[in-house]
Coordinates of C-alpha atoms in Angstrom, one line a residue:
M1 CA -77.2 63.3 46.7
V2 CA -74.7 65.7 45.1
V3 CA -76.6 68.4 43.2
A4 CA -75.2 70.8 40.7
Q5 CA -75.7 74.4 41.6
V6 CA -76.7 76.4 38.4
D7 CA -76.1 80.1 38.1
R8 CA -79.2 81.5 36.4
A9 CA -77.5 84.6 35.0
P10 CA -73.8 83.8 34.2
R11 CA -71.8 86.6 32.7
G12 CA -68.5 87.0 30.8
F13 CA -66.3 83.9 30.8
G14 CA -68.9 82.0 32.8
A15 CA -71.6 82.7 30.2
R16 CA -69.3 81.5 27.4
L17 CA -68.3 78.4 29.4
G18 CA -71.9 77.7 30.2
A19 CA -72.9 77.9 26.5
W20 CA -70.1 75.6 25.6
A21 CA -71.0 73.1 28.2
A22 CA -74.7 73.1 27.1
A23 CA -73.8 72.7 23.4
T24 CA -71.1 70.0 23.9
P25 CA -73.3 67.1 24.8
R26 CA -75.3 67.6 21.6
K27 CA -72.2 67.7 19.5
V28 CA -70.7 64.7 21.3
G29 CA -74.0 62.8 21.1
A30 CA -73.8 62.9 17.3
V31 CA -70.6 60.8 17.4
P32 CA -71.2 57.0 17.4
P33 CA -70.6 55.6 20.9
T34 CA -67.9 53.2 19.8
V35 CA -66.0 56.0 18.3
Q36 CA -66.5 58.1 21.5
V37 CA -64.9 55.3 23.5
L38 CA -62.0 54.9 21.1
L39 CA -61.4 58.7 21.0
G40 CA -61.4 58.7 24.8
I41 CA -58.8 55.9 24.9
V42 CA -56.5 57.7 22.4
S43 CA -57.0 61.0 24.3
V44 CA -55.9 59.3 27.6
Q45 CA -52.8 57.7 26.2
V46 CA -51.6 60.7 24.2
G47 CA -52.2 62.8 27.3
A48 CA -50.0 60.4 29.3
A49 CA -47.3 60.7 26.7
L50 CA -47.5 64.5 26.9
A51 CA -47.3 64.2 30.7
K52 CA -44.1 62.1 30.5
N53 CA -42.5 64.8 28.4
L54 CA -42.9 67.2 31.4
F55 CA -41.2 64.9 33.8
S56 CA -37.7 66.4 33.1
T57 CA -39.0 69.8 34.2
A58 CA -41.6 69.2 36.9
G59 CA -41.1 65.5 37.8
A60 CA -43.8 62.9 38.0
L61 CA -45.2 64.2 41.3
G62 CA -45.4 67.8 39.9
V63 CA -47.1 66.6 36.7
V64 CA -49.7 64.6 38.4
T65 CA -50.4 67.5 40.6
L66 CA -50.9 69.8 37.6
R67 CA -53.2 67.2 36.0
L68 CA -55.5 66.8 39.0
V69 CA -55.6 70.5 40.0
L70 CA -56.3 71.8 36.5
A71 CA -58.8 69.0 35.7
A72 CA -60.6 69.8 39.0
A73 CA -60.7 73.5 38.1
V74 CA -62.2 72.8 34.7
L75 CA -64.8 70.3 36.1
L76 CA -65.7 72.6 39.0
L77 CA -66.3 75.5 36.5
L78 CA -68.4 73.3 34.2
W79 CA -70.6 71.7 36.9
R80 CA -70.5 74.2 39.7
P81 CA -71.4 71.6 42.3
S82 CA -72.9 72.4 45.7
V83 CA -70.9 71.4 48.8
R84 CA -74.1 70.9 50.7
V85 CA -74.3 67.2 50.5
G86 CA -75.0 64.4 53.0
K87 CA -72.3 62.7 55.0
R88 CA -72.7 59.5 53.2
A89 CA -72.3 61.2 49.8
W90 CA -69.3 63.1 51.0
G91 CA -67.8 59.8 52.2
V92 CA -68.1 58.3 48.7
V93 CA -66.7 61.5 47.1
A94 CA -63.7 61.5 49.5
A95 CA -63.0 57.8 49.0
Y96 CA -63.2 58.1 45.2
G97 CA -61.0 61.2 45.1
T98 CA -58.4 59.7 47.4
V99 CA -58.2 56.5 45.3
L100 CA -58.1 58.6 42.1
A101 CA -55.1 60.5 43.5
A102 CA -53.3 57.4 44.6
M103 CA -53.9 55.7 41.2
N104 CA -52.5 58.6 39.3
L105 CA -49.5 59.1 41.6
L106 CA -48.5 55.5 41.4
F107 CA -49.0 55.4 37.6
Y108 CA -46.9 58.5 37.0
L109 CA -44.2 57.2 39.3
A110 CA -44.2 54.0 37.2
L111 CA -44.0 56.1 34.0
E112 CA -40.7 57.6 35.3
R113 CA -39.2 54.1 35.2
I114 CA -40.8 52.1 32.5
P115 CA -42.3 52.7 29.0
L116 CA -45.9 53.9 28.7
G117 CA -47.1 50.7 26.9
V118 CA -45.6 48.5 29.6
A119 CA -47.0 50.6 32.4
V120 CA -50.6 50.6 31.1
T121 CA -50.5 46.9 30.3
A122 CA -49.4 46.1 33.9
E123 CA -51.9 48.6 35.3
F124 CA -54.7 46.9 33.3
L125 CA -54.3 43.8 35.4
G126 CA -56.3 45.5 38.2
P127 CA -59.6 45.9 36.4
M128 CA -59.2 42.4 34.8
A129 CA -58.6 40.8 38.2
L130 CA -61.7 42.5 39.4
A131 CA -63.7 41.1 36.5
L132 CA -62.4 37.6 37.3
A133 CA -62.7 37.8 41.1
G134 CA -64.6 34.9 42.6
S135 CA -65.0 33.0 39.3
R136 CA -64.6 29.2 39.3
R137 CA -65.1 28.7 35.6
W138 CA -62.2 27.0 33.7
L139 CA -62.5 29.6 30.9
D140 CA -61.7 32.4 33.3
A141 CA -58.7 30.5 34.4
V142 CA -57.5 30.6 30.8
W143 CA -57.8 34.4 30.7
A144 CA -55.9 34.6 34.0
L145 CA -53.1 32.4 32.6
L146 CA -52.9 34.5 29.5
A147 CA -52.5 37.6 31.6
A148 CA -49.9 36.1 33.8
T149 CA -47.9 35.0 30.8
G150 CA -48.2 38.5 29.5
V151 CA -46.8 39.9 32.7
F152 CA -43.9 37.5 32.6
L153 CA -43.0 38.5 29.1
L154 CA -43.3 42.2 30.0
A155 CA -40.7 41.7 32.8
R156 CA -38.3 39.5 30.7
G157 CA -39.1 40.6 27.1
G158 CA -37.0 43.7 27.2
G159 CA -33.7 41.9 27.6
G160 CA -34.0 41.7 31.4
D161 CA -33.4 45.5 31.9
L162 CA -37.0 46.5 32.8
D163 CA -37.2 48.3 36.1
L164 CA -38.9 46.0 38.6
V165 CA -39.9 48.8 40.9
G166 CA -41.6 50.6 38.0
L167 CA -43.5 47.4 37.1
L168 CA -44.7 47.0 40.7
L169 CA -45.8 50.6 40.9
A170 CA -47.9 50.1 37.7
V171 CA -49.5 46.9 39.3
A172 CA -50.2 48.9 42.4
A173 CA -51.8 51.6 40.3
G174 CA -53.9 48.8 38.8
V175 CA -55.1 47.8 42.3
C176 CA -56.2 51.4 42.8
W177 CA -57.9 51.3 39.4
A178 CA -60.0 48.3 40.5
G179 CA -61.0 50.3 43.6
Y180 CA -61.7 53.3 41.4
I181 CA -64.2 51.2 39.4
V182 CA -66.0 49.9 42.5
L183 CA -66.2 53.4 44.0
G184 CA -67.2 54.9 40.6
A185 CA -70.4 52.8 40.7
A186 CA -71.1 54.1 44.2
L187 CA -70.4 57.7 43.1
G188 CA -72.8 57.3 40.2
R189 CA -75.5 56.4 42.7
A190 CA -74.6 59.3 44.9
S191 CA -74.5 62.0 42.2
A192 CA -77.0 63.1 39.7
D193 CA -74.5 64.3 37.0
G194 CA -70.9 65.3 36.8
S195 CA -71.0 67.1 40.1
G196 CA -69.8 64.1 42.1
L197 CA -66.8 63.7 39.7
A198 CA -65.9 67.4 40.0
L199 CA -65.9 67.2 43.8
A200 CA -64.0 64.0 43.8
M201 CA -61.4 65.4 41.5
A202 CA -61.1 68.4 43.8
V203 CA -60.5 66.1 46.8
G204 CA -57.8 64.3 44.8
A205 CA -56.2 67.6 43.8
V206 CA -56.1 68.8 47.4
A207 CA -54.5 65.4 48.5
V208 CA -51.6 65.7 46.0
L209 CA -51.1 69.4 46.0
P210 CA -48.6 69.5 49.0
I211 CA -46.6 66.6 47.5
G212 CA -46.4 68.3 44.1
V213 CA -45.5 71.7 45.5
A214 CA -42.8 70.2 47.7
S215 CA -41.4 68.1 44.8
A216 CA -41.6 70.6 41.9
G217 CA -41.7 74.0 43.5
E218 CA -41.7 77.0 41.2
A219 CA -41.7 74.7 38.1
L220 CA -45.5 74.3 38.6
V221 CA -46.1 77.9 37.8
T222 CA -43.9 78.2 34.7
P223 CA -46.2 79.5 31.9
W224 CA -45.3 76.8 29.3
V225 CA -45.5 74.1 31.9
L226 CA -49.0 75.3 32.9
V227 CA -50.1 75.3 29.3
V228 CA -48.9 71.8 28.7
G229 CA -50.3 70.7 32.0
L230 CA -53.7 72.0 31.0
G231 CA -53.4 70.0 27.9
V232 CA -52.6 66.9 29.9
A233 CA -55.6 67.6 32.3
L234 CA -58.0 68.0 29.4
M235 CA -56.7 65.0 27.4
S236 CA -56.2 62.6 30.3
S237 CA -59.3 63.5 32.5
V238 CA -61.9 66.0 31.2
V239 CA -62.3 64.8 27.6
P240 CA -62.1 61.0 28.1
Y241 CA -64.4 61.0 31.2
S242 CA -67.0 63.1 29.3
L243 CA -66.8 60.8 26.2
E244 CA -67.0 57.6 28.3
L245 CA -70.0 58.9 30.3
E246 CA -71.8 59.7 27.0
A247 CA -71.0 56.4 25.4
L248 CA -72.2 54.4 28.4
R249 CA -75.7 55.9 27.9
K250 CA -75.9 54.2 24.6
I251 CA -74.0 50.9 24.6
P252 CA -74.0 48.0 27.0
P253 CA -71.3 47.9 29.7
R254 CA -70.0 44.6 28.2
V255 CA -69.3 46.3 24.8
F256 CA -67.7 49.2 26.6
G257 CA -65.4 46.8 28.5
V258 CA -64.3 45.1 25.3
L259 CA -63.4 48.4 23.7
M260 CA -61.6 49.6 26.9
S261 CA -59.5 46.4 26.6
L262 CA -57.6 48.1 23.7
E263 CA -56.0 50.6 26.1
P264 CA -52.7 48.7 26.5
A265 CA -52.2 48.4 22.7
V266 CA -53.1 52.1 22.2
A267 CA -50.7 53.0 25.0
A268 CA -47.9 51.1 23.4
V269 CA -48.5 52.8 20.1
A270 CA -48.7 56.2 21.7
G271 CA -45.4 55.5 23.6
L272 CA -43.8 54.6 20.3
V273 CA -45.1 57.5 18.2
V274 CA -44.9 60.3 20.8
L275 CA -42.1 59.2 23.0
G276 CA -40.0 56.9 20.8
E277 CA -40.4 54.1 23.3
A278 CA -39.9 51.0 21.2
L279 CA -40.9 47.7 22.8
A280 CA -39.1 44.4 22.3
A281 CA -41.0 41.8 20.2
A282 CA -41.7 39.7 23.3
Q283 CA -43.2 42.8 25.0
W284 CA -45.6 43.4 22.1
V285 CA -46.6 39.8 22.4
A286 CA -47.2 40.5 26.1
V287 CA -49.4 43.5 25.3
C288 CA -51.4 41.3 22.9
L289 CA -51.8 38.6 25.5
V290 CA -53.1 41.0 28.1
V291 CA -55.5 42.6 25.6
G292 CA -56.8 39.2 24.5
A293 CA -57.2 38.1 28.1
S294 CA -59.1 41.3 28.9
V295 CA -61.4 41.0 25.9
G296 CA -62.1 37.3 26.7
A297 CA -62.8 38.0 30.4
T298 CA -65.1 40.8 29.4
R299 CA -66.8 39.3 26.4
Y300 CA -67.5 35.9 28.1
A301 CA -68.1 37.1 31.6
R302 CA -70.8 35.3 33.6
G303 CA -74.2 36.1 32.5
G304 CA -73.1 37.2 29.1

């Protein structure tokens, strides 16, 4: 089991950080869980929009490196995990961190080529396919057909000029997202708190660091890039993960899944507002189809 290592007498910045970490759960806990999930979704997508604004300076590989490295640094400071864990737990941590890194790399590479709303909608097919896997119910076939129609409209709805490679990269990120969900359950069993997540984020950061340095070079240490990168790390990783973990303590996973189904729609709005990425009418219909399919697959899943 991964166990947090607590400093009994923190000083200076560590003391302030520790006090903030201790007080934050109480403040977050006062917010209704449904609002926590929605705030987390908005945070992730606005963070993705901010990240895309950095592509012209640091590139997709450089930005994803900043996100993972800075998020890992914040989480390690917050949880101070011990590295004295069993081989089995380290295996889960390493697998989770590797899939996390691959998911983010593929998603950011997709963002270089296609709008944010389209990328998130295509990526969302991974978790939905996981939810439908092995089902033989006719109703689940309806959700799959809706999602497939949505993908077709995504590819053709923008006047035929959508980058196919970008779309395939987003779908590949979705496959990693499905693996991330499966491994996340295993990580939850292997860790007592956020320590496992902190270590896994560090593994992902180490995995992408050589790629990011080779790609972006000195741009990664430009002061304003670091500041924006920290914002991306907080909004895309630290804040939403914290909100989601808190919300899951209070609401059923089914309700959580329905709320998370709104991500493609929120991403499309964030892309429009922050990046000026206007989708064609058919692509908005595609987003709605995928959201509807995801809500249906989650709401009417077996046993629910």
